[in-house]
Amino acid sequence: MSNQHNCENCPVHHRENLIRLGIAMDRVDYVVALAGNPNTGKSTVFNNLTGLRQHTGNWPGKTVARAEGGYSWGEKRYKVVDLPGTYSLLSTSTDEEVARDFILFGRPDVTVIVADATRLERNLNLALQILEITDRAVLCLNLMDEARRNNLEIDARNLSKELGIPVIPAAARQREGMPELIAAIEEVASGAYVCKPRRVKSQSAKLNHAISTLAGKLAADFPGLPNLNWVALRLLEGDQSIIEAVRSGDLGRLSSGVLSTSA
Amino acid sequence: MEKKTQNNHEDILSLANKLRWDQGGAFHDTVIESIYAEAARIARKTVQQTGTPNAYNLDLRIDRILTSRWLGFPIMFLMLALVFWITVSGANYPSGLLAGLLIDTLHPILKNGATSIGMPWWLSGVLVDGAYLSMAWVIAVMLPPMAIFFPLFTLLEDLGYLPRVAFNMDNLFRKAGAHGKQALTMSMGFGCNAAGVIAARVIDSPRERLIAIITNNFSLCNGRWPTQILIATIFIGGAAPAYLAGVVSAGAVVGIAVLGIFLSLVVSWGLSKSVLRGEASAFSLELPPYRPPQILQTLYTSLIDRTIFVLWRAIVFALPAGIVIWLVANVRIGDLSLAEHFIHWVDPVAMFFGLNGVIFLAYIIAIPANEIVIPTVLMLTVLSTGMAGVGSGTGVMFELDSIAGTENILRSGGWTLLTGVNLMLFSLLHNPCSTTIYTIYKETNSLKWTLVSTILPIVMGLIICFFTTQLWRIVVG
């Protein structure tokens, strides 16, 4: 009973607080990136937030260009960018490059990782890679309705503790969990929730040493770079676009940009 | 200062290079492995399976049928045939309504209106008989089938069936050096080649995407199905005994469509072995769970994104083409119109290919849409044979309600069974419509590849028609 009252008082459950802006996105306060595996209902989440009707296809590569839309909630205006669905950020298909470059260079204030609750392990592979490059993320545990149908139980609280970011169970087709997601985005964007993203440590001592050496150099040259270890790793792997970013100094602009938004 | 930072940057890169050599080759894998191990650990900790996974089992069972070695292809063809049957039969009635409204009712009103305000006959001819009428034809014959086909196709996509189609066809396309997802763009091409060309965006590698774009024209599009069906009914069905006529003509149309698929594989293979050389790229295609489609949203997006988009492009091209069609039939040099001059001049060449001058001219001036080829052929045939009492005037496209009437006109235009067969082949193998050509240019941004996609099918069509004709004359006499 008291629970219900709590819900009524919570701003999250007042639908009139959400104003979908469609493509009218002048003067935005926060940029939100939507990332995730293909077929996780990413575009449905996007449509729910922005009120747009982006076509939700059912095969990889459907969101070919970046789709953008906006919404406004609690005085703040948000721009949402729907990235193409990918399985990883490591190899180099166009989709993966678009997604990775946006999270890295587009400096979103929050990255929402949409994950398929029925295939959590595989979806976590991408989530962990995203957490390597960004500090501010929310995991939207989508397709909970299908998970329930398959008798899967997921401990969202524990998952949140493991990943160090908010985890919101949702069923976007039924609009379940969308208000909570909007609230979590706001908390992360405003800094009310400070993420402590899990960074995977490699097992190889030699590699860890190489990474920390390189990261130390990078820190000296590009002060404020938020994802040193990841950049170091990409350099070690010979990632051309990162090498170019170092050579041209674009990486430096990235770090100062991040500083100015977080200041 | 600038110089110094530049040096620092290069220092970092050379340090990275040095460290990379120290690591040995396998470290990329160890990084991925540790991420995977971590993901597995977290999943184990947080996910619990209580009871049996119901839906998943059902999905698996359905997949086992839809992608099975023996049933996969027949089911696929059945589904496609069903979609076409619904499209063709469902479009008849609304097409008739639209034609009645735009052509039979509105056209005379506009014509009379033009006369009553004292517009000169040639101006009302160009505007009303030319531009307006060709636009009306395009809308009447294009809109209903597209408004049915695209939503159906999108529903199949939403349901999760299309990824299974790609899965089934993947092997064939890979052997042709093309991308497995080309099966999807090909199926989309059956609805509209312009949409198929746009759909090729789902293919990552530029090489394979180009192959998919160039070969999309070999999918018999909605605009060509009615032509195929009409000509097959008249000439091929007509040549068979009456009780077999329906089956034989339907078989001929399916045969042409299958020939199209076959040629699209052959050309893909040829391209990937020559100008677009390369290995087929591997891709992981996830078979998503079957999900109930979101019907209203599907209707909305497929109508806005595809139908209206393609229709608009077609209308933009139909207007000037209508003017050209009217002009060539009405501008006279000496005793004959431009069209007649051209037809007489080209006839001997066209006969070589088992076609005729009317067909050539119709395919040139009806470039905006395959839908208006038959009306243009009829108009030109009546014009060039000087037939009286048929059609609606010089330079005015028309279609007849009765198949017998159409047959009469064509036969008096000198058509034979061979002409019919060749027209069906040429309808499959000729340049894409201007809407598609423009779309190809937009997508590839390259004049060269646009030209290749335009000219390659014409050359193939002429070659195939030529050999069919020569062979026919040797065998049949």
PDB file of N, CA, C and O in Angstrom, chain B residues 95-146:
ATOM      1  N   SER B  95      -6.576  -0.763 -57.793  1.00  0.00           N
ATOM      2  CA  SER B  95      -5.997  -0.202 -59.011  1.00  0.00           C
ATOM      3  C   SER B  95      -7.107   0.213 -59.962  1.00  0.00           C
ATOM      4  O   SER B  95      -7.058   1.286 -60.571  1.00  0.00           O
ATOM      5  N   GLY B  96      -8.126  -0.648 -60.088  1.00  0.00           N
ATOM      6  CA  GLY B  96      -9.259  -0.336 -60.953  1.00  0.00           C
ATOM      7  C   GLY B  96      -9.958   0.930 -60.484  1.00  0.00           C
ATOM      8  O   GLY B  96     -10.294   1.808 -61.279  1.00  0.00           O
ATOM      9  N   LEU B  97     -10.153   1.016 -59.165  1.00  0.00           N
ATOM     10  CA  LEU B  97     -10.814   2.199 -58.604  1.00  0.00           C
ATOM     11  C   LEU B  97     -10.033   3.469 -58.923  1.00  0.00           C
ATOM     12  O   LEU B  97     -10.583   4.460 -59.386  1.00  0.00           O
ATOM     13  N   LEU B  98      -8.718   3.399 -58.662  1.00  0.00           N
ATOM     14  CA  LEU B  98      -7.878   4.569 -58.906  1.00  0.00           C
ATOM     15  C   LEU B  98      -7.877   4.949 -60.377  1.00  0.00           C
ATOM     16  O   LEU B  98      -7.966   6.120 -60.734  1.00  0.00           O
ATOM     17  N   ALA B  99      -7.782   3.916 -61.246  1.00  0.00           N
ATOM     18  CA  ALA B  99      -7.784   4.190 -62.684  1.00  0.00           C
ATOM     19  C   ALA B  99      -9.114   4.824 -63.072  1.00  0.00           C
ATOM     20  O   ALA B  99      -9.165   5.778 -63.855  1.00  0.00           O
ATOM     21  N   GLY B 100     -10.214   4.290 -62.508  1.00  0.00           N
ATOM     22  CA  GLY B 100     -11.524   4.847 -62.812  1.00  0.00           C
ATOM     23  C   GLY B 100     -11.599   6.307 -62.421  1.00  0.00           C
ATOM     24  O   GLY B 100     -12.107   7.151 -63.157  1.00  0.00           O
ATOM     25  N   LEU B 101     -11.046   6.596 -61.246  1.00  0.00           N
ATOM     26  CA  LEU B 101     -11.117   7.963 -60.740  1.00  0.00           C
ATOM     27  C   LEU B 101     -10.182   8.902 -61.505  1.00  0.00           C
ATOM     28  O   LEU B 101     -10.593   9.925 -62.042  1.00  0.00           O
ATOM     29  N   LEU B 102      -8.896   8.511 -61.579  1.00  0.00           N
ATOM     30  CA  LEU B 102      -7.885   9.425 -62.124  1.00  0.00           C
ATOM     31  C   LEU B 102      -7.923   9.488 -63.649  1.00  0.00           C
ATOM     32  O   LEU B 102      -7.675  10.537 -64.232  1.00  0.00           O
ATOM     33  N   ILE B 103      -8.207   8.331 -64.285  1.00  0.00           N
ATOM     34  CA  ILE B 103      -8.089   8.288 -65.745  1.00  0.00           C
ATOM     35  C   ILE B 103      -9.451   8.433 -66.415  1.00  0.00           C
ATOM     36  O   ILE B 103      -9.634   9.278 -67.279  1.00  0.00           O
ATOM     37  N   ASP B 104     -10.433   7.636 -65.976  1.00  0.00           N
ATOM     38  CA  ASP B 104     -11.722   7.671 -66.677  1.00  0.00           C
ATOM     39  C   ASP B 104     -12.560   8.889 -66.302  1.00  0.00           C
ATOM     40  O   ASP B 104     -13.308   9.403 -67.116  1.00  0.00           O
ATOM     41  N   THR B 105     -12.454   9.336 -65.039  1.00  0.00           N
ATOM     42  CA  THR B 105     -13.294  10.462 -64.613  1.00  0.00           C
ATOM     43  C   THR B 105     -12.567  11.802 -64.671  1.00  0.00           C
ATOM     44  O   THR B 105     -13.014  12.739 -65.319  1.00  0.00           O
ATOM     45  N   LEU B 106     -11.409  11.842 -63.986  1.00  0.00           N
ATOM     46  CA  LEU B 106     -10.736  13.127 -63.842  1.00  0.00           C
ATOM     47  C   LEU B 106     -10.107  13.617 -65.142  1.00  0.00           C
ATOM     48  O   LEU B 106     -10.088  14.810 -65.429  1.00  0.00           O
ATOM     49  N   HIS B 107      -9.601  12.668 -65.935  1.00  0.00           N
ATOM     50  CA  HIS B 107      -8.914  13.048 -67.163  1.00  0.00           C
ATOM     51  C   HIS B 107      -9.832  13.787 -68.143  1.00  0.00           C
ATOM     52  O   HIS B 107      -9.478  14.876 -68.625  1.00  0.00           O
ATOM     53  N   PRO B 108     -11.048  13.242 -68.440  1.00  0.00           N
ATOM     54  CA  PRO B 108     -11.956  13.999 -69.313  1.00  0.00           C
ATOM     55  C   PRO B 108     -12.333  15.355 -68.729  1.00  0.00           C
ATOM     56  O   PRO B 108     -12.434  16.344 -69.468  1.00  0.00           O
ATOM     57  N   ILE B 109     -12.528  15.402 -67.401  1.00  0.00           N
ATOM     58  CA  ILE B 109     -12.891  16.680 -66.782  1.00  0.00           C
ATOM     59  C   ILE B 109     -11.789  17.714 -67.011  1.00  0.00           C
ATOM     60  O   ILE B 109     -12.045  18.839 -67.426  1.00  0.00           O
ATOM     61  N   LEU B 110     -10.533  17.300 -66.773  1.00  0.00           N
ATOM     62  CA  LEU B 110      -9.403  18.212 -66.981  1.00  0.00           C
ATOM     63  C   LEU B 110      -9.326  18.635 -68.444  1.00  0.00           C
ATOM     64  O   LEU B 110      -9.100  19.793 -68.773  1.00  0.00           O
ATOM     65  N   LYS B 111      -9.538  17.653 -69.329  1.00  0.00           N
ATOM     66  CA  LYS B 111      -9.453  17.895 -70.765  1.00  0.00           C
ATOM     67  C   LYS B 111     -10.512  18.941 -71.173  1.00  0.00           C
ATOM     68  O   LYS B 111     -10.208  19.912 -71.870  1.00  0.00           O
ATOM     69  N   ASN B 112     -11.743  18.706 -70.694  1.00  0.00           N
ATOM     70  CA  ASN B 112     -12.814  19.645 -71.030  1.00  0.00           C
ATOM     71  C   ASN B 112     -12.542  21.011 -70.427  1.00  0.00           C
ATOM     72  O   ASN B 112     -12.780  22.035 -71.061  1.00  0.00           O
ATOM     73  N   GLY B 113     -12.058  20.979 -69.183  1.00  0.00           N
ATOM     74  CA  GLY B 113     -11.735  22.238 -68.519  1.00  0.00           C
ATOM     75  C   GLY B 113     -10.723  23.030 -69.319  1.00  0.00           C
ATOM     76  O   GLY B 113     -10.852  24.236 -69.526  1.00  0.00           O
ATOM     77  N   ALA B 114      -9.697  22.315 -69.806  1.00  0.00           N
ATOM     78  CA  ALA B 114      -8.648  22.978 -70.585  1.00  0.00           C
ATOM     79  C   ALA B 114      -9.228  23.589 -71.854  1.00  0.00           C
ATOM     80  O   ALA B 114      -8.887  24.709 -72.241  1.00  0.00           O
ATOM     81  N   THR B 115     -10.139  22.844 -72.494  1.00  0.00           N
ATOM     82  CA  THR B 115     -10.750  23.358 -73.719  1.00  0.00           C
ATOM     83  C   THR B 115     -11.607  24.583 -73.413  1.00  0.00           C
ATOM     84  O   THR B 115     -11.592  25.573 -74.152  1.00  0.00           O
ATOM     85  N   SER B 116     -12.359  24.497 -72.298  1.00  0.00           N
ATOM     86  CA  SER B 116     -13.309  25.577 -72.012  1.00  0.00           C
ATOM     87  C   SER B 116     -12.601  26.875 -71.638  1.00  0.00           C
ATOM     88  O   SER B 116     -13.155  27.944 -71.826  1.00  0.00           O
ATOM     89  N   ILE B 117     -11.377  26.789 -71.098  1.00  0.00           N
ATOM     90  CA  ILE B 117     -10.698  28.067 -70.835  1.00  0.00           C
ATOM     91  C   ILE B 117      -9.866  28.487 -72.039  1.00  0.00           C
ATOM     92  O   ILE B 117      -9.045  29.397 -71.964  1.00  0.00           O
ATOM     93  N   GLY B 118     -10.049  27.789 -73.138  1.00  0.00           N
ATOM     94  CA  GLY B 118      -9.426  28.208 -74.382  1.00  0.00           C
ATOM     95  C   GLY B 118      -7.952  27.892 -74.494  1.00  0.00           C
ATOM     96  O   GLY B 118      -7.195  28.558 -75.192  1.00  0.00           O
ATOM     97  N   MET B 119      -7.532  26.838 -73.797  1.00  0.00           N
ATOM     98  CA  MET B 119      -6.130  26.429 -73.890  1.00  0.00           C
ATOM     99  C   MET B 119      -5.882  25.835 -75.275  1.00  0.00           C
ATOM    100  O   MET B 119      -6.703  25.063 -75.769  1.00  0.00           O
ATOM    101  N   PRO B 120      -4.781  26.179 -75.916  1.00  0.00           N
ATOM    102  CA  PRO B 120      -4.521  25.592 -77.244  1.00  0.00           C
ATOM    103  C   PRO B 120      -4.403  24.061 -77.151  1.00  0.00           C
ATOM    104  O   PRO B 120      -3.964  23.538 -76.120  1.00  0.00           O
ATOM    105  N   TRP B 121      -4.789  23.375 -78.226  1.00  0.00           N
ATOM    106  CA  TRP B 121      -4.860  21.905 -78.171  1.00  0.00           C
ATOM    107  C   TRP B 121      -3.524  21.280 -77.822  1.00  0.00           C
ATOM    108  O   TRP B 121      -3.449  20.292 -77.111  1.00  0.00           O
ATOM    109  N   TRP B 122      -2.428  21.894 -78.299  1.00  0.00           N
ATOM    110  CA  TRP B 122      -1.130  21.262 -78.046  1.00  0.00           C
ATOM    111  C   TRP B 122      -0.720  21.404 -76.590  1.00  0.00           C
ATOM    112  O   TRP B 122      -0.114  20.536 -76.008  1.00  0.00           O
ATOM    113  N   LEU B 123      -1.116  22.530 -75.975  1.00  0.00           N
ATOM    114  CA  LEU B 123      -0.743  22.717 -74.572  1.00  0.00           C
ATOM    115  C   LEU B 123      -1.526  21.754 -73.684  1.00  0.00           C
ATOM    116  O   LEU B 123      -0.977  21.116 -72.786  1.00  0.00           O
ATOM    117  N   SER B 124      -2.835  21.646 -73.957  1.00  0.00           N
ATOM    118  CA  SER B 124      -3.621  20.710 -73.148  1.00  0.00           C
ATOM    119  C   SER B 124      -3.164  19.280 -73.437  1.00  0.00           C
ATOM    120  O   SER B 124      -3.242  18.400 -72.586  1.00  0.00           O
ATOM    121  N   GLY B 125      -2.679  19.046 -74.672  1.00  0.00           N
ATOM    122  CA  GLY B 125      -2.140  17.717 -74.997  1.00  0.00           C
ATOM    123  C   GLY B 125      -0.917  17.416 -74.148  1.00  0.00           C
ATOM    124  O   GLY B 125      -0.826  16.370 -73.503  1.00  0.00           O
ATOM    125  N   VAL B 126       0.023  18.368 -74.123  1.00  0.00           N
ATOM    126  CA  VAL B 126       1.253  18.157 -73.365  1.00  0.00           C
ATOM    127  C   VAL B 126       0.952  18.008 -71.876  1.00  0.00           C
ATOM    128  O   VAL B 126       1.428  17.084 -71.215  1.00  0.00           O
ATOM    129  N   LEU B 127       0.112  18.902 -71.357  1.00  0.00           N
ATOM    130  CA  LEU B 127      -0.102  18.912 -69.906  1.00  0.00           C
ATOM    131  C   LEU B 127      -1.053  17.810 -69.449  1.00  0.00           C
ATOM    132  O   LEU B 127      -0.753  17.055 -68.532  1.00  0.00           O
ATOM    133  N   VAL B 128      -2.216  17.727 -70.112  1.00  0.00           N
ATOM    134  CA  VAL B 128      -3.237  16.797 -69.624  1.00  0.00           C
ATOM    135  C   VAL B 128      -3.017  15.384 -70.158  1.00  0.00           C
ATOM    136  O   VAL B 128      -2.977  14.413 -69.402  1.00  0.00           O
ATOM    137  N   ASP B 129      -2.866  15.255 -71.485  1.00  0.00           N
ATOM    138  CA  ASP B 129      -2.682  13.914 -72.055  1.00  0.00           C
ATOM    139  C   ASP B 129      -1.287  13.377 -71.778  1.00  0.00           C
ATOM    140  O   ASP B 129      -1.078  12.167 -71.671  1.00  0.00           O
ATOM    141  N   GLY B 130      -0.325  14.268 -71.691  1.00  0.00           N
ATOM    142  CA  GLY B 130       1.044  13.824 -71.467  1.00  0.00           C
ATOM    143  C   GLY B 130       1.371  13.710 -69.985  1.00  0.00           C
ATOM    144  O   GLY B 130       1.311  12.629 -69.406  1.00  0.00           O
ATOM    145  N   ALA B 131       1.688  14.856 -69.391  1.00  0.00           N
ATOM    146  CA  ALA B 131       2.178  14.851 -68.017  1.00  0.00           C
ATOM    147  C   ALA B 131       1.166  14.266 -67.031  1.00  0.00           C
ATOM    148  O   ALA B 131       1.463  13.335 -66.280  1.00  0.00           O
ATOM    149  N   TYR B 132      -0.081  14.796 -67.057  1.00  0.00           N
ATOM    150  CA  TYR B 132      -1.047  14.335 -66.061  1.00  0.00           C
ATOM    151  C   TYR B 132      -1.326  12.842 -66.212  1.00  0.00           C
ATOM    152  O   TYR B 132      -1.324  12.093 -65.237  1.00  0.00           O
ATOM    153  N   LEU B 133      -1.566  12.427 -67.466  1.00  0.00           N
ATOM    154  CA  LEU B 133      -1.995  11.047 -67.650  1.00  0.00           C
ATOM    155  C   LEU B 133      -0.904  10.056 -67.249  1.00  0.00           C
ATOM    156  O   LEU B 133      -1.194   9.014 -66.642  1.00  0.00           O
ATOM    157  N   SER B 134       0.344  10.362 -67.555  1.00  0.00           N
ATOM    158  CA  SER B 134       1.381   9.393 -67.191  1.00  0.00           C
ATOM    159  C   SER B 134       1.527   9.337 -65.680  1.00  0.00           C
ATOM    160  O   SER B 134       1.744   8.267 -65.102  1.00  0.00           O
ATOM    161  N   MET B 135       1.333  10.492 -65.026  1.00  0.00           N
ATOM    162  CA  MET B 135       1.383  10.471 -63.565  1.00  0.00           C
ATOM    163  C   MET B 135       0.217   9.657 -63.010  1.00  0.00           C
ATOM    164  O   MET B 135       0.375   8.846 -62.102  1.00  0.00           O
ATOM    165  N   ALA B 136      -0.967   9.850 -63.616  1.00  0.00           N
ATOM    166  CA  ALA B 136      -2.141   9.108 -63.155  1.00  0.00           C
ATOM    167  C   ALA B 136      -1.937   7.606 -63.338  1.00  0.00           C
ATOM    168  O   ALA B 136      -2.266   6.810 -62.455  1.00  0.00           O
ATOM    169  N   TRP B 137      -1.342   7.218 -64.461  1.00  0.00           N
ATOM    170  CA  TRP B 137      -1.064   5.802 -64.689  1.00  0.00           C
ATOM    171  C   TRP B 137      -0.126   5.250 -63.623  1.00  0.00           C
ATOM    172  O   TRP B 137      -0.347   4.176 -63.077  1.00  0.00           O
ATOM    173  N   VAL B 138       0.933   6.009 -63.379  1.00  0.00           N
ATOM    174  CA  VAL B 138       1.930   5.538 -62.406  1.00  0.00           C
ATOM    175  C   VAL B 138       1.281   5.349 -61.038  1.00  0.00           C
ATOM    176  O   VAL B 138       1.468   4.328 -60.373  1.00  0.00           O
ATOM    177  N   ILE B 139       0.465   6.321 -60.622  1.00  0.00           N
ATOM    178  CA  ILE B 139      -0.177   6.192 -59.313  1.00  0.00           C
ATOM    179  C   ILE B 139      -1.138   5.010 -59.300  1.00  0.00           C
ATOM    180  O   ILE B 139      -1.102   4.170 -58.406  1.00  0.00           O
ATOM    181  N   ALA B 140      -1.974   4.926 -60.340  1.00  0.00           N
ATOM    182  CA  ALA B 140      -3.007   3.887 -60.343  1.00  0.00           C
ATOM    183  C   ALA B 140      -2.405   2.492 -60.353  1.00  0.00           C
ATOM    184  O   ALA B 140      -2.894   1.595 -59.671  1.00  0.00           O
ATOM    185  N   VAL B 141      -1.338   2.294 -61.139  1.00  0.00           N
ATOM    186  CA  VAL B 141      -0.812   0.932 -61.214  1.00  0.00           C
ATOM    187  C   VAL B 141       0.289   0.665 -60.200  1.00  0.00           C
ATOM    188  O   VAL B 141       0.559  -0.484 -59.887  1.00  0.00           O
ATOM    189  N   MET B 142       0.915   1.679 -59.658  1.00  0.00           N
ATOM    190  CA  MET B 142       2.007   1.428 -58.715  1.00  0.00           C
ATOM    191  C   MET B 142       1.569   1.435 -57.259  1.00  0.00           C
ATOM    192  O   MET B 142       2.027   0.613 -56.467  1.00  0.00           O
ATOM    193  N   LEU B 143       0.717   2.381 -56.906  1.00  0.00           N
ATOM    194  CA  LEU B 143       0.411   2.554 -55.489  1.00  0.00           C
ATOM    195  C   LEU B 143      -0.200   1.312 -54.828  1.00  0.00           C
ATOM    196  O   LEU B 143       0.331   0.846 -53.820  1.00  0.00           O
ATOM    197  N   PRO B 144      -1.298   0.748 -55.376  1.00  0.00           N
ATOM    198  CA  PRO B 144      -1.900  -0.380 -54.652  1.00  0.00           C
ATOM    199  C   PRO B 144      -0.967  -1.573 -54.436  1.00  0.00           C
ATOM    200  O   PRO B 144      -0.842  -2.037 -53.304  1.00  0.00           O
ATOM    201  N   PRO B 145      -0.261  -2.063 -55.485  1.00  0.00           N
ATOM    202  CA  PRO B 145       0.607  -3.210 -55.189  1.00  0.00           C
ATOM    203  C   PRO B 145       1.704  -2.886 -54.200  1.00  0.00           C
ATOM    204  O   PRO B 145       2.033  -3.717 -53.341  1.00  0.00           O
ATOM    205  N   MET B 146       2.260  -1.681 -54.260  1.00  0.00           N
ATOM    206  CA  MET B 146       3.322  -1.355 -53.301  1.00  0.00           C
ATOM    207  C   MET B 146       2.764  -1.229 -51.893  1.00  0.00           C
ATOM    208  O   MET B 146       3.402  -1.644 -50.935  1.00  0.00           O
TER     209      MET B 146
END
